[in-house]
Amino acid sequence: MCGTIHLGTNKLEIDCELADPFWWRHPDPVIDLTRLVLDNPEAGPRPEPWKVELTQIGQILATVGHFRNADLADRLGHVVAEAGNDIAEQAKVDIRFEWTPHATA
């Protein structure tokens, strides 16, 4: 599990291996928020900065989801989700990130 993105009332639980087992081979993000219209249908051809920033937050969560060290992954995942939530709050958009802790063996 790479984490969870809440878009309004929709909850997207991201499992990077299921979404794309070779996600690390190409530059396309698992969830590209720059392609979503959301609450601003008049958006221009260039994405708003917060969309780019939140897309990168999703990419970081996807990468952290593959760390072998579960403790490090969980620490970084929580910090990144919190940073994404701060960006979304400043942009006044209904998007929220949540980190799902790794199961420890």
CSV table of C-alpha atoms in Angstrom, one decimal:
chain,number,residue,atom,x,y,z
A,1,MET,CA,0.0,0.0,0.0
A,2,CYS,CA,1.4,3.4,-1.0
A,3,GLY,CA,-1.1,5.4,1.0
A,4,THR,CA,-4.5,6.9,0.6
A,5,ILE,CA,-5.7,10.1,-1.2
A,6,HIS,CA,-9.1,11.5,-0.3
A,7,LEU,CA,-10.6,13.6,-3.1
A,8,GLY,CA,-13.7,15.1,-1.5
A,9,THR,CA,-15.9,12.2,-0.5
A,10,ASN,CA,-13.9,9.8,-2.7
A,11,LYS,CA,-11.2,7.6,-1.1
A,12,LEU,CA,-8.4,6.3,-3.3
A,13,GLU,CA,-6.3,3.6,-1.7
A,14,ILE,CA,-3.2,3.2,-3.8
A,15,ASP,CA,-1.4,-0.1,-4.1
A,16,CYS,CA,1.5,0.7,-6.4
A,17,GLU,CA,2.1,-2.9,-7.4
A,18,LEU,CA,-1.5,-3.3,-8.6
A,19,ALA,CA,-1.6,0.2,-10.2
A,20,ASP,CA,1.5,-0.4,-12.2
A,21,PRO,CA,4.2,-3.0,-11.2
A,22,PHE,CA,6.8,-1.1,-13.2
A,23,TRP,CA,5.8,2.4,-11.9
A,24,TRP,CA,9.5,3.3,-11.3
A,25,ARG,CA,10.4,2.8,-15.0
A,26,HIS,CA,8.5,5.7,-16.4
A,27,PRO,CA,7.7,9.3,-15.4
A,28,ASP,CA,3.9,9.0,-15.2
A,29,PRO,CA,2.6,9.5,-11.7
A,30,VAL,CA,0.3,6.9,-10.2
A,31,ILE,CA,-2.3,9.7,-9.6
A,32,ASP,CA,-1.8,12.8,-11.7
A,33,LEU,CA,-3.7,15.6,-10.1
A,34,THR,CA,-2.7,18.1,-12.8
A,35,ARG,CA,-5.1,16.4,-15.1
A,36,LEU,CA,-8.1,16.7,-12.8
A,37,VAL,CA,-10.5,19.7,-13.2
A,38,LEU,CA,-11.8,19.5,-9.6
A,39,ASP,CA,-13.5,22.7,-8.5
A,40,ASN,CA,-12.0,25.1,-11.1
A,41,PRO,CA,-13.3,24.3,-14.6
A,42,GLU,CA,-11.8,27.5,-16.0
A,43,ALA,CA,-8.2,26.4,-15.3
A,44,GLY,CA,-5.8,27.3,-18.1
A,45,PRO,CA,-3.4,25.1,-20.0
A,46,ARG,CA,-0.7,25.3,-17.3
A,47,PRO,CA,-1.6,23.4,-14.1
A,48,GLU,CA,-1.9,25.4,-10.9
A,49,PRO,CA,1.2,25.0,-8.7
A,50,TRP,CA,-0.6,23.2,-5.9
A,51,LYS,CA,-1.7,20.5,-8.4
A,52,VAL,CA,1.9,19.9,-9.4
A,53,GLU,CA,3.0,19.9,-5.7
A,54,LEU,CA,0.3,17.4,-4.7
A,55,THR,CA,1.0,15.2,-7.6
A,56,GLN,CA,4.6,15.0,-6.4
A,57,ILE,CA,3.5,14.2,-2.9
A,58,GLY,CA,1.6,11.2,-4.4
A,59,GLN,CA,4.8,10.2,-6.2
A,60,ILE,CA,6.8,10.4,-3.0
A,61,LEU,CA,4.3,8.3,-1.2
A,62,ALA,CA,4.4,5.7,-4.0
A,63,THR,CA,8.2,5.6,-3.7
A,64,VAL,CA,8.2,5.4,0.0
A,65,GLY,CA,5.8,2.5,-0.3
A,66,HIS,CA,8.6,0.4,-1.7
A,67,PHE,CA,11.2,1.1,1.0
A,68,ARG,CA,12.6,-2.1,2.5
A,69,ASN,CA,13.0,-0.5,5.9
A,70,ALA,CA,9.4,-0.3,7.2
A,71,ASP,CA,10.2,2.0,10.1
A,72,LEU,CA,11.9,4.5,7.8
A,73,ALA,CA,9.0,4.2,5.3
A,74,ASP,CA,6.4,4.9,8.0
A,75,ARG,CA,8.3,7.9,9.4
A,76,LEU,CA,8.7,9.4,5.9
A,77,GLY,CA,5.2,8.5,4.8
A,78,HIS,CA,3.6,10.3,7.7
A,79,VAL,CA,5.7,13.4,7.2
A,80,VAL,CA,5.0,13.5,3.5
A,81,ALA,CA,1.2,13.0,4.0
A,82,GLU,CA,1.2,15.8,6.5
A,83,ALA,CA,3.0,18.1,4.1
A,84,GLY,CA,0.6,17.3,1.4
A,85,ASN,CA,-2.3,18.0,3.7
A,86,ASP,CA,-0.8,21.4,4.5
A,87,ILE,CA,-0.4,22.2,0.8
A,88,ALA,CA,-4.0,21.2,0.1
A,89,GLU,CA,-5.3,23.3,3.0
A,90,GLN,CA,-3.4,26.4,1.8
A,91,ALA,CA,-4.8,25.8,-1.7
A,92,LYS,CA,-8.3,25.4,-0.2
A,93,VAL,CA,-9.0,22.2,-2.0
A,94,ASP,CA,-10.8,19.1,-0.6
A,95,ILE,CA,-7.8,16.7,-0.9
A,96,ARG,CA,-6.3,14.8,2.0
A,97,PHE,CA,-3.4,12.4,2.1
A,98,GLU,CA,-3.1,9.5,4.6
A,99,TRP,CA,-0.2,7.1,5.1
A,100,THR,CA,-0.9,3.4,5.7
A,101,PRO,CA,1.8,2.0,8.0
A,102,HIS,CA,3.8,-1.0,6.7
A,103,ALA,CA,3.1,-4.3,8.3
A,104,THR,CA,6.1,-5.4,10.2
A,105,ALA,CA,7.1,-9.1,10.0
